[in-house]
mmCIF file of C-alpha atoms in Angstrom:
data_model
loop_
_atom_site.group_PDB
_atom_site.id
_atom_site.type_symbol
_atom_site.label_atom_id
_atom_site.label_comp_id
_atom_site.label_asym_id
_atom_site.label_seq_id
_atom_site.Cartn_x
_atom_site.Cartn_y
_atom_site.Cartn_z
ATOM 1 C CA MET A 1 12.722 -28.398 -4.301
ATOM 2 C CA ARG A 2 9.776 -29.014 -6.914
ATOM 3 C CA VAL A 3 6.842 -26.409 -6.879
ATOM 4 C CA MET A 4 3.989 -26.662 -8.350
ATOM 5 C CA VAL A 5 2.323 -23.140 -9.354
ATOM 6 C CA VAL A 6 -1.389 -23.266 -9.607
ATOM 7 C CA GLY A 7 -3.280 -20.118 -11.576
ATOM 8 C CA GLY A 8 -6.530 -19.484 -13.038
ATOM 9 C CA GLY A 9 -9.502 -21.221 -11.549
ATOM 10 C CA VAL A 10 -13.261 -20.908 -11.711
ATOM 11 C CA SER A 11 -13.923 -17.288 -10.128
ATOM 12 C CA ASN A 12 -14.507 -13.787 -11.573
ATOM 13 C CA GLU A 13 -10.616 -13.593 -10.435
ATOM 14 C CA HIS A 14 -9.206 -16.155 -13.291
ATOM 15 C CA ASP A 15 -7.083 -13.642 -15.337
ATOM 16 C CA VAL A 16 -5.876 -11.546 -12.404
ATOM 17 C CA SER A 17 -4.950 -15.254 -10.814
ATOM 18 C CA LEU A 18 -2.828 -16.416 -14.230
ATOM 19 C CA ALA A 19 -0.847 -12.921 -13.957
ATOM 20 C CA SER A 20 -0.269 -13.931 -10.281
ATOM 21 C CA ALA A 21 0.635 -17.257 -10.650
ATOM 22 C CA THR A 22 3.414 -16.336 -13.831
ATOM 23 C CA ALA A 23 4.969 -14.140 -11.493
ATOM 24 C CA VAL A 24 5.444 -16.499 -8.667
ATOM 25 C CA ALA A 25 6.756 -19.119 -11.225
ATOM 26 C CA ASP A 26 8.790 -17.131 -12.691
ATOM 27 C CA ALA A 27 10.402 -15.732 -9.496
ATOM 28 C CA LEU A 28 10.585 -19.266 -8.093
ATOM 29 C CA ALA A 29 12.127 -20.814 -11.349
ATOM 30 C CA THR A 30 15.151 -19.125 -10.195
ATOM 31 C CA ARG A 31 16.039 -21.181 -7.401
ATOM 32 C CA HIS A 32 13.333 -24.028 -7.833
ATOM 33 C CA GLU A 33 12.413 -26.617 -9.930
ATOM 34 C CA VAL A 34 8.667 -25.358 -11.270
ATOM 35 C CA ALA A 35 5.965 -27.085 -12.600
ATOM 36 C CA ARG A 36 3.304 -24.520 -14.084
ATOM 37 C CA ALA A 37 -0.412 -25.897 -13.391
ATOM 38 C CA THR A 38 -3.846 -24.056 -14.822
ATOM 39 C CA ILE A 39 -7.368 -24.332 -13.707
ATOM 40 C CA ALA A 40 -9.284 -23.917 -16.894
ATOM 41 C CA ARG A 41 -12.972 -21.650 -16.026
ATOM 42 C CA ASP A 42 -14.683 -24.967 -16.305
ATOM 43 C CA GLY A 43 -12.663 -26.119 -13.352
ATOM 44 C CA SER A 44 -10.360 -28.655 -15.716
ATOM 45 C CA TRP A 45 -6.423 -28.898 -15.166
ATOM 46 C CA THR A 46 -3.494 -29.084 -17.075
ATOM 47 C CA VAL A 47 -0.018 -28.946 -15.939
ATOM 48 C CA GLY A 48 2.971 -28.164 -17.942
ATOM 49 C CA GLY A 49 0.728 -28.139 -20.832
ATOM 50 C CA ASP A 50 -0.836 -31.218 -20.686
ATOM 51 C CA ALA A 51 -4.715 -32.043 -19.934
ATOM 52 C CA LEU A 52 -4.804 -33.869 -16.823
ATOM 53 C CA ALA A 53 -7.787 -36.256 -15.238
ATOM 54 C CA HIS A 54 -7.873 -36.736 -11.501
ATOM 55 C CA PRO A 55 -6.063 -39.663 -11.134
ATOM 56 C CA ALA A 56 -3.131 -38.350 -13.416
ATOM 57 C CA LEU A 57 -3.594 -34.760 -11.345
ATOM 58 C CA VAL A 58 -3.287 -36.568 -7.974
ATOM 59 C CA ALA A 59 0.026 -38.554 -9.359
ATOM 60 C CA ALA A 60 1.504 -34.771 -10.379
ATOM 61 C CA LEU A 61 0.603 -33.375 -7.101
ATOM 62 C CA ALA A 62 2.420 -36.522 -5.012
ATOM 63 C CA ASP A 63 5.483 -35.710 -7.217
ATOM 64 C CA VAL A 64 5.945 -32.072 -5.683
ATOM 65 C CA ASP A 65 7.405 -30.734 -2.803
ATOM 66 C CA VAL A 66 4.730 -28.167 -2.319
ATOM 67 C CA VAL A 67 2.064 -26.194 -3.851
ATOM 68 C CA PHE A 68 1.587 -22.271 -4.524
ATOM 69 C CA PRO A 69 -2.365 -21.839 -5.008
ATOM 70 C CA ALA A 70 -1.701 -18.267 -6.846
ATOM 71 C CA LEU A 71 -5.880 -18.918 -6.807
ATOM 72 C CA HIS A 72 -8.190 -15.589 -5.894
ATOM 73 C CA GLY A 73 -11.879 -16.270 -5.103
ATOM 74 C CA VAL A 74 -14.509 -18.933 -5.061
ATOM 75 C CA GLY A 75 -12.749 -22.467 -5.651
ATOM 76 C CA GLY A 76 -9.369 -21.643 -4.945
ATOM 77 C CA GLU A 77 -9.014 -19.491 -1.984
ATOM 78 C CA ASP A 78 -12.326 -20.591 -0.211
ATOM 79 C CA GLY A 79 -10.918 -23.582 1.121
ATOM 80 C CA THR A 80 -11.675 -26.205 -1.566
ATOM 81 C CA LEU A 81 -8.384 -26.852 -2.931
ATOM 82 C CA GLN A 82 -7.073 -26.428 0.376
ATOM 83 C CA GLY A 83 -8.873 -29.405 1.538
ATOM 84 C CA PHE A 84 -8.161 -31.398 -1.255
ATOM 85 C CA LEU A 85 -4.429 -30.548 -0.970
ATOM 86 C CA THR A 86 -4.560 -31.451 2.975
ATOM 87 C CA THR A 87 -6.319 -34.787 2.335
ATOM 88 C CA LEU A 88 -3.430 -35.608 -0.179
ATOM 89 C CA GLY A 89 -0.756 -34.814 2.364
ATOM 90 C CA VAL A 90 0.672 -32.176 -0.204
ATOM 91 C CA PRO A 91 2.160 -28.896 1.646
ATOM 92 C CA PHE A 92 0.752 -25.736 0.651
ATOM 93 C CA VAL A 93 1.129 -21.842 0.606
ATOM 94 C CA GLY A 94 -1.476 -19.904 2.565
ATOM 95 C CA CYS A 95 -4.049 -20.627 5.014
ATOM 96 C CA GLY A 96 -5.512 -23.723 5.768
ATOM 97 C CA VAL A 97 -9.384 -25.300 5.112
ATOM 98 C CA GLU A 98 -10.757 -23.174 8.195
ATOM 99 C CA ALA A 99 -9.169 -20.102 7.582
ATOM 100 C CA SER A 100 -9.498 -19.728 4.235
ATOM 101 C CA ALA A 101 -13.276 -20.557 4.017
ATOM 102 C CA VAL A 102 -13.793 -18.028 7.313
ATOM 103 C CA CYS A 103 -11.828 -15.193 5.536
ATOM 104 C CA MET A 104 -13.594 -15.833 2.192
ATOM 105 C CA ARG A 105 -16.614 -14.855 3.550
ATOM 106 C CA LYS A 106 -17.203 -11.516 4.862
ATOM 107 C CA ASP A 107 -20.046 -11.736 6.834
ATOM 108 C CA VAL A 108 -18.449 -14.756 8.884
ATOM 109 C CA THR A 109 -15.116 -12.741 9.057
ATOM 110 C CA LYS A 110 -17.118 -10.009 10.884
ATOM 111 C CA ALA A 111 -18.525 -12.500 13.371
ATOM 112 C CA VAL A 112 -15.069 -13.939 14.332
ATOM 113 C CA LEU A 113 -13.571 -10.654 14.771
ATOM 114 C CA ALA A 114 -16.447 -9.317 16.749
ATOM 115 C CA ALA A 115 -15.932 -12.164 19.240
ATOM 116 C CA HIS A 116 -12.193 -11.507 19.396
ATOM 117 C CA GLY A 117 -12.717 -7.677 20.465
ATOM 118 C CA VAL A 118 -11.964 -6.008 16.826
ATOM 119 C CA ALA A 119 -13.872 -3.202 15.428
ATOM 120 C CA THR A 120 -15.392 -3.709 11.891
ATOM 121 C CA VAL A 121 -17.485 -1.964 9.625
ATOM 122 C CA GLU A 122 -21.311 -2.453 10.564
ATOM 123 C CA GLY A 123 -22.965 -4.246 7.808
ATOM 124 C CA ARG A 124 -25.687 -6.349 7.096
ATOM 125 C CA VAL A 125 -26.522 -9.618 4.788
ATOM 126 C CA VAL A 126 -29.331 -8.392 2.082
ATOM 127 C CA ALA A 127 -31.211 -10.780 0.380
ATOM 128 C CA SER A 128 -34.690 -8.943 -0.101
ATOM 129 C CA ALA A 129 -36.167 -5.479 -1.070
ATOM 130 C CA ALA A 130 -37.522 -5.510 2.774
ATOM 131 C CA ASP A 131 -33.801 -6.212 4.050
ATOM 132 C CA ALA A 132 -32.580 -3.218 1.372
ATOM 133 C CA ALA A 133 -34.883 -0.564 3.245
ATOM 134 C CA ALA A 134 -34.056 -1.976 6.772
ATOM 135 C CA ALA A 135 -30.234 -2.016 5.661
ATOM 136 C CA VAL A 136 -30.360 1.702 4.536
ATOM 137 C CA THR A 137 -32.371 2.752 7.782
ATOM 138 C CA ALA A 138 -29.928 1.252 10.084
ATOM 139 C CA LEU A 139 -26.595 2.242 8.336
ATOM 140 C CA GLY A 140 -27.636 5.440 6.910
ATOM 141 C CA ALA A 141 -26.875 6.576 2.917
ATOM 142 C CA PRO A 142 -24.620 6.110 0.852
ATOM 143 C CA VAL A 143 -23.753 2.426 2.110
ATOM 144 C CA VAL A 144 -20.977 0.099 0.377
ATOM 145 C CA VAL A 145 -22.452 -3.005 -1.375
ATOM 146 C CA LYS A 146 -20.056 -6.140 -2.201
ATOM 147 C CA PRO A 147 -20.665 -9.945 -2.681
ATOM 148 C CA LEU A 148 -20.577 -12.072 0.572
ATOM 149 C CA ALA A 149 -17.559 -14.363 -1.247
ATOM 150 C CA ASP A 150 -15.584 -12.468 -3.737
ATOM 151 C CA GLY A 151 -12.400 -10.641 -4.700
ATOM 152 C CA SER A 152 -10.656 -8.169 -6.275
ATOM 153 C CA SER A 153 -13.237 -5.448 -5.628
ATOM 154 C CA VAL A 154 -15.663 -7.367 -8.107
ATOM 155 C CA GLY A 155 -19.274 -6.601 -7.549
ATOM 156 C CA LEU A 156 -18.362 -3.440 -5.266
ATOM 157 C CA LEU A 157 -20.405 -0.054 -5.764
ATOM 158 C CA VAL A 158 -22.128 2.818 -3.421
ATOM 159 C CA ALA A 159 -25.590 2.985 -3.337
ATOM 160 C CA ARG A 160 -27.623 6.009 -1.777
ATOM 161 C CA THR A 161 -31.262 4.381 -1.983
ATOM 162 C CA ALA A 162 -32.803 1.507 -0.687
ATOM 163 C CA ALA A 163 -34.082 0.995 -4.443
ATOM 164 C CA GLU A 164 -30.513 0.796 -5.225
ATOM 165 C CA VAL A 165 -29.470 -1.584 -2.894
ATOM 166 C CA ALA A 166 -32.348 -3.778 -3.752
ATOM 167 C CA GLU A 167 -31.277 -3.868 -7.480
ATOM 168 C CA ALA A 168 -27.670 -4.878 -6.700
ATOM 169 C CA CYS A 169 -28.718 -7.651 -4.593
ATOM 170 C CA ALA A 170 -31.296 -8.887 -6.379
ATOM 171 C CA GLU A 171 -29.566 -12.140 -8.213
ATOM 172 C CA GLN A 172 -27.778 -13.194 -4.793
ATOM 173 C CA PRO A 173 -27.206 -12.177 -1.288
ATOM 174 C CA MET A 174 -24.875 -9.485 -0.668
ATOM 175 C CA LEU A 175 -23.105 -7.551 2.121
ATOM 176 C CA VAL A 176 -24.006 -3.945 2.609
ATOM 177 C CA GLU A 177 -21.813 -1.915 4.948
ATOM 178 C CA ARG A 178 -22.119 1.924 6.517
ATOM 179 C CA TYR A 179 -19.989 3.822 3.679
ATOM 180 C CA ALA A 180 -16.458 4.128 6.038
ATOM 181 C CA GLY A 181 -14.771 7.556 5.968
ATOM 182 C CA GLY A 182 -10.893 8.199 6.711
ATOM 183 C CA MET A 183 -8.119 6.335 5.075
ATOM 184 C CA GLU A 184 -7.799 3.261 3.455
ATOM 185 C CA VAL A 185 -4.974 1.258 4.487
ATOM 186 C CA ASP A 186 -3.931 -2.243 3.867
ATOM 187 C CA VAL A 187 -1.029 -4.203 5.979
ATOM 188 C CA ALA A 188 0.321 -7.465 4.875
ATOM 189 C CA VAL A 189 1.397 -10.341 7.409
ATOM 190 C CA VAL A 190 3.434 -13.044 6.174
ATOM 191 C CA GLU A 191 5.518 -15.828 7.542
ATOM 192 C CA LEU A 192 8.912 -16.441 5.516
ATOM 193 C CA ASP A 193 10.541 -19.486 6.758
ATOM 194 C CA GLY A 194 9.290 -19.457 10.268
ATOM 195 C CA SER A 195 9.415 -16.143 10.985
ATOM 196 C CA VAL A 196 6.323 -14.162 11.185
ATOM 197 C CA ARG A 197 6.693 -10.268 9.144
ATOM 198 C CA VAL A 198 4.830 -7.249 8.664
ATOM 199 C CA GLY A 199 5.308 -5.203 5.576
ATOM 200 C CA SER A 200 5.120 -1.408 5.170
ATOM 201 C CA PRO A 201 1.435 -0.186 5.447
ATOM 202 C CA LEU A 202 0.057 0.725 2.375
ATOM 203 C CA GLU A 203 -2.451 3.676 1.805
ATOM 204 C CA ILE A 204 -5.041 3.701 -1.082
ATOM 205 C CA VAL A 205 -6.176 7.134 -2.310
ATOM 206 C CA ARG A 206 -9.712 7.354 -2.817
ATOM 207 C CA GLU A 207 -11.700 10.482 -4.111
ATOM 208 C CA PRO A 208 -14.086 11.916 -1.578
ATOM 209 C CA GLY A 209 -17.286 9.281 -1.557
ATOM 210 C CA GLY A 210 -15.368 7.013 -3.668
ATOM 211 C CA VAL A 211 -14.301 3.217 -3.084
ATOM 212 C CA PHE A 212 -11.503 1.064 -4.390
ATOM 213 C CA ASP A 213 -13.329 -1.018 -7.130
ATOM 214 C CA ALA A 214 -11.863 -3.168 -9.805
ATOM 215 C CA SER A 215 -11.788 -0.285 -12.095
ATOM 216 C CA ALA A 216 -9.585 1.694 -9.873
ATOM 217 C CA LYS A 217 -7.288 -1.516 -8.872
ATOM 218 C CA TYR A 218 -6.983 -2.625 -12.808
ATOM 219 C CA GLY A 219 -7.618 0.368 -15.157
ATOM 220 C CA GLY A 220 -4.182 1.907 -14.871
ATOM 221 C CA GLU A 221 -2.177 3.007 -12.321
ATOM 222 C CA PRO A 222 -3.344 2.103 -8.789
ATOM 223 C CA PRO A 223 -3.517 4.796 -6.188
ATOM 224 C CA PHE A 224 -1.114 3.462 -3.472
ATOM 225 C CA VAL A 225 1.301 5.324 -1.196
ATOM 226 C CA VAL A 226 4.082 3.256 0.123
ATOM 227 C CA PRO A 227 4.261 3.541 3.547
ATOM 228 C CA ALA A 228 1.234 5.339 4.139
ATOM 229 C CA ARG A 229 0.869 8.530 5.827
ATOM 230 C CA LEU A 230 0.536 7.577 9.267
ATOM 231 C CA SER A 231 2.232 8.488 12.411
ATOM 232 C CA PRO A 232 4.668 6.210 13.786
ATOM 233 C CA GLU A 233 2.590 5.316 16.920
ATOM 234 C CA LEU A 234 -0.349 4.577 14.500
ATOM 235 C CA GLY A 235 1.625 2.520 12.233
ATOM 236 C CA ALA A 236 2.790 0.260 15.135
ATOM 237 C CA ARG A 237 -0.815 -0.054 16.421
ATOM 238 C CA LEU A 238 -1.778 -1.230 12.720
ATOM 239 C CA GLU A 239 0.977 -3.694 12.707
ATOM 240 C CA GLU A 240 0.184 -5.378 16.239
ATOM 241 C CA GLU A 241 -3.666 -5.251 15.135
ATOM 242 C CA SER A 242 -2.991 -6.839 12.015
ATOM 243 C CA MET A 243 -0.847 -9.583 13.693
ATOM 244 C CA ARG A 244 -4.179 -10.088 16.024
ATOM 245 C CA VAL A 245 -6.328 -10.410 13.066
ATOM 246 C CA PHE A 246 -4.051 -12.651 11.852
ATOM 247 C CA ALA A 247 -4.054 -15.026 14.747
ATOM 248 C CA ALA A 248 -7.980 -14.461 15.522
ATOM 249 C CA LEU A 249 -8.804 -16.016 12.237
ATOM 250 C CA GLY A 250 -6.157 -18.595 12.378
ATOM 251 C CA CYS A 251 -4.408 -17.497 8.969
ATOM 252 C CA ARG A 252 -1.012 -19.196 8.318
ATOM 253 C CA GLY A 253 1.748 -18.533 5.712
ATOM 254 C CA LEU A 254 0.093 -14.946 4.292
ATOM 255 C CA ALA A 255 -2.839 -12.437 4.556
ATOM 256 C CA ARG A 256 -3.408 -9.093 3.976
ATOM 257 C CA VAL A 257 -5.676 -7.231 6.326
ATOM 258 C CA ASP A 258 -7.553 -3.824 5.167
ATOM 259 C CA TRP A 259 -8.618 -1.311 7.649
ATOM 260 C CA PHE A 260 -9.905 1.967 7.815
ATOM 261 C CA VAL A 261 -8.345 4.448 9.626
ATOM 262 C CA GLN A 262 -10.540 7.082 11.265
ATOM 263 C CA GLY A 263 -8.494 9.463 13.452
ATOM 264 C CA ASP A 264 -7.335 7.234 16.380
ATOM 265 C CA SER A 265 -9.808 4.781 15.589
ATOM 266 C CA LEU A 266 -9.087 1.294 13.479
ATOM 267 C CA VAL A 267 -11.639 -0.309 11.750
ATOM 268 C CA CYS A 268 -10.983 -3.830 10.049
ATOM 269 C CA ASN A 269 -12.667 -3.771 6.508
ATOM 270 C CA GLU A 270 -11.573 -7.551 5.609
ATOM 271 C CA VAL A 271 -9.009 -10.203 5.199
ATOM 272 C CA ASN A 272 -7.450 -11.618 2.184
ATOM 273 C CA THR A 273 -5.876 -14.973 2.186
ATOM 274 C CA MET A 274 -4.443 -15.203 -1.110
ATOM 275 C CA PRO A 275 -3.990 -11.616 -2.288
ATOM 276 C CA GLY A 276 -2.500 -10.579 -5.739
ATOM 277 C CA MET A 277 0.915 -11.568 -6.098
ATOM 278 C CA THR A 278 2.272 -9.979 -9.350
ATOM 279 C CA ARG A 279 5.625 -7.724 -8.234
ATOM 280 C CA LEU A 280 3.423 -4.415 -8.533
ATOM 281 C CA SER A 281 0.322 -5.987 -6.358
ATOM 282 C CA GLN A 282 -0.026 -4.696 -2.735
ATOM 283 C CA VAL A 283 1.211 -7.132 -0.677
ATOM 284 C CA PRO A 284 4.748 -7.706 -2.884
ATOM 285 C CA ARG A 285 4.928 -4.093 -2.519
ATOM 286 C CA MET A 286 4.405 -3.545 1.039
ATOM 287 C CA LEU A 287 7.013 -6.401 1.702
ATOM 288 C CA LEU A 288 9.634 -4.465 -1.025
ATOM 289 C CA ASP A 289 9.270 -1.274 0.941
ATOM 290 C CA ALA A 290 10.157 -3.518 4.245
ATOM 291 C CA GLY A 291 13.174 -4.653 2.482
ATOM 292 C CA VAL A 292 11.884 -8.055 1.396
ATOM 293 C CA PRO A 293 12.461 -8.442 -2.300
ATOM 294 C CA PHE A 294 9.748 -10.057 -4.461
ATOM 295 C CA ASP A 295 11.692 -13.269 -5.521
ATOM 296 C CA ASP A 296 12.758 -13.771 -1.369
ATOM 297 C CA LEU A 297 9.063 -13.263 -0.505
ATOM 298 C CA VAL A 298 8.009 -16.409 -2.649
ATOM 299 C CA ASP A 299 10.817 -18.534 -1.735
ATOM 300 C CA GLY A 300 10.265 -17.705 1.848
ATOM 301 C CA LEU A 301 6.266 -18.563 1.411
ATOM 302 C CA VAL A 302 7.000 -21.837 -0.215
ATOM 303 C CA ARG A 303 9.950 -22.692 2.742
ATOM 304 C CA GLY A 304 7.657 -21.838 5.607
ATOM 305 C CA ALA A 305 5.281 -24.099 3.804
ATOM 306 C CA VAL A 306 7.328 -26.874 4.098
ATOM 307 C CA ARG A 307 8.257 -25.979 7.646
ATOM 308 C CA ALA A 308 4.797 -25.643 9.040
ATOM 309 C CA PHE A 309 3.743 -28.937 7.302
ATOM 310 C CA GLU A 310 6.920 -30.623 8.756
ATOM 311 C CA THR A 311 5.564 -29.355 12.752
ATOM 312 C CA VAL A 312 2.137 -30.740 12.125
#
């Protein structure tokens, strides 16, 4: 097949996306004809090194069988590009418009999961100093402050006072959550050529009172344990609940469901619809441990996207 792999984008995760796109394109190139596309930080496109205005871009997209949007964050993972490709009738890897938009907004994800009876970390949207004081009073200290719609743990921090929360939320509304203890575990759910697979759970080793922020994720060897140190019974529950979350949010293709395991309780943290896709990223490592090599993973995602489009 002719596959266009898109990387870059306008979000804070531009560089991370470029790494994902390179890994995906290199893997697919052993089995398919690959067109490499990059979205610059200003939103302009290049395909195969050539800058393309919108009419030429539409023509280039019409010439491929499927698009792999290895884009993270706003403008690429939030339904924007997915809507464009849907309008053009071009198959693409990953979630559709609605699920992409819902999962990009952490507060909306919580609301949908709550309606399906899935426990999530208690939190509030904070947009003012008064909101900050109310949030700390309701949630207790410390709290975790994170952007409403961003990934790669960008802007994630722990705050211990209302003043610290207010400062963190001074420029834009943020999500403030109760600090969740227990084990942090990720689960990958993927659809490979028509069949749903769940990767081995991945444990993120945290320092007491710490968070898995951008510096921990990209500042060296990430603190991952695969498979996570869970009982078989708890592992089976995590798999079942992750598939339930995947279905409740209307996901397709792939998603990474992040959890806090607190004793026998499972609390959903958030859902990422286009997680990092280098060979060392969480989802590929989880699938590799489950017996799916990286090249087979990206090939299966591409074939699954085409199959899903043909059955609509």
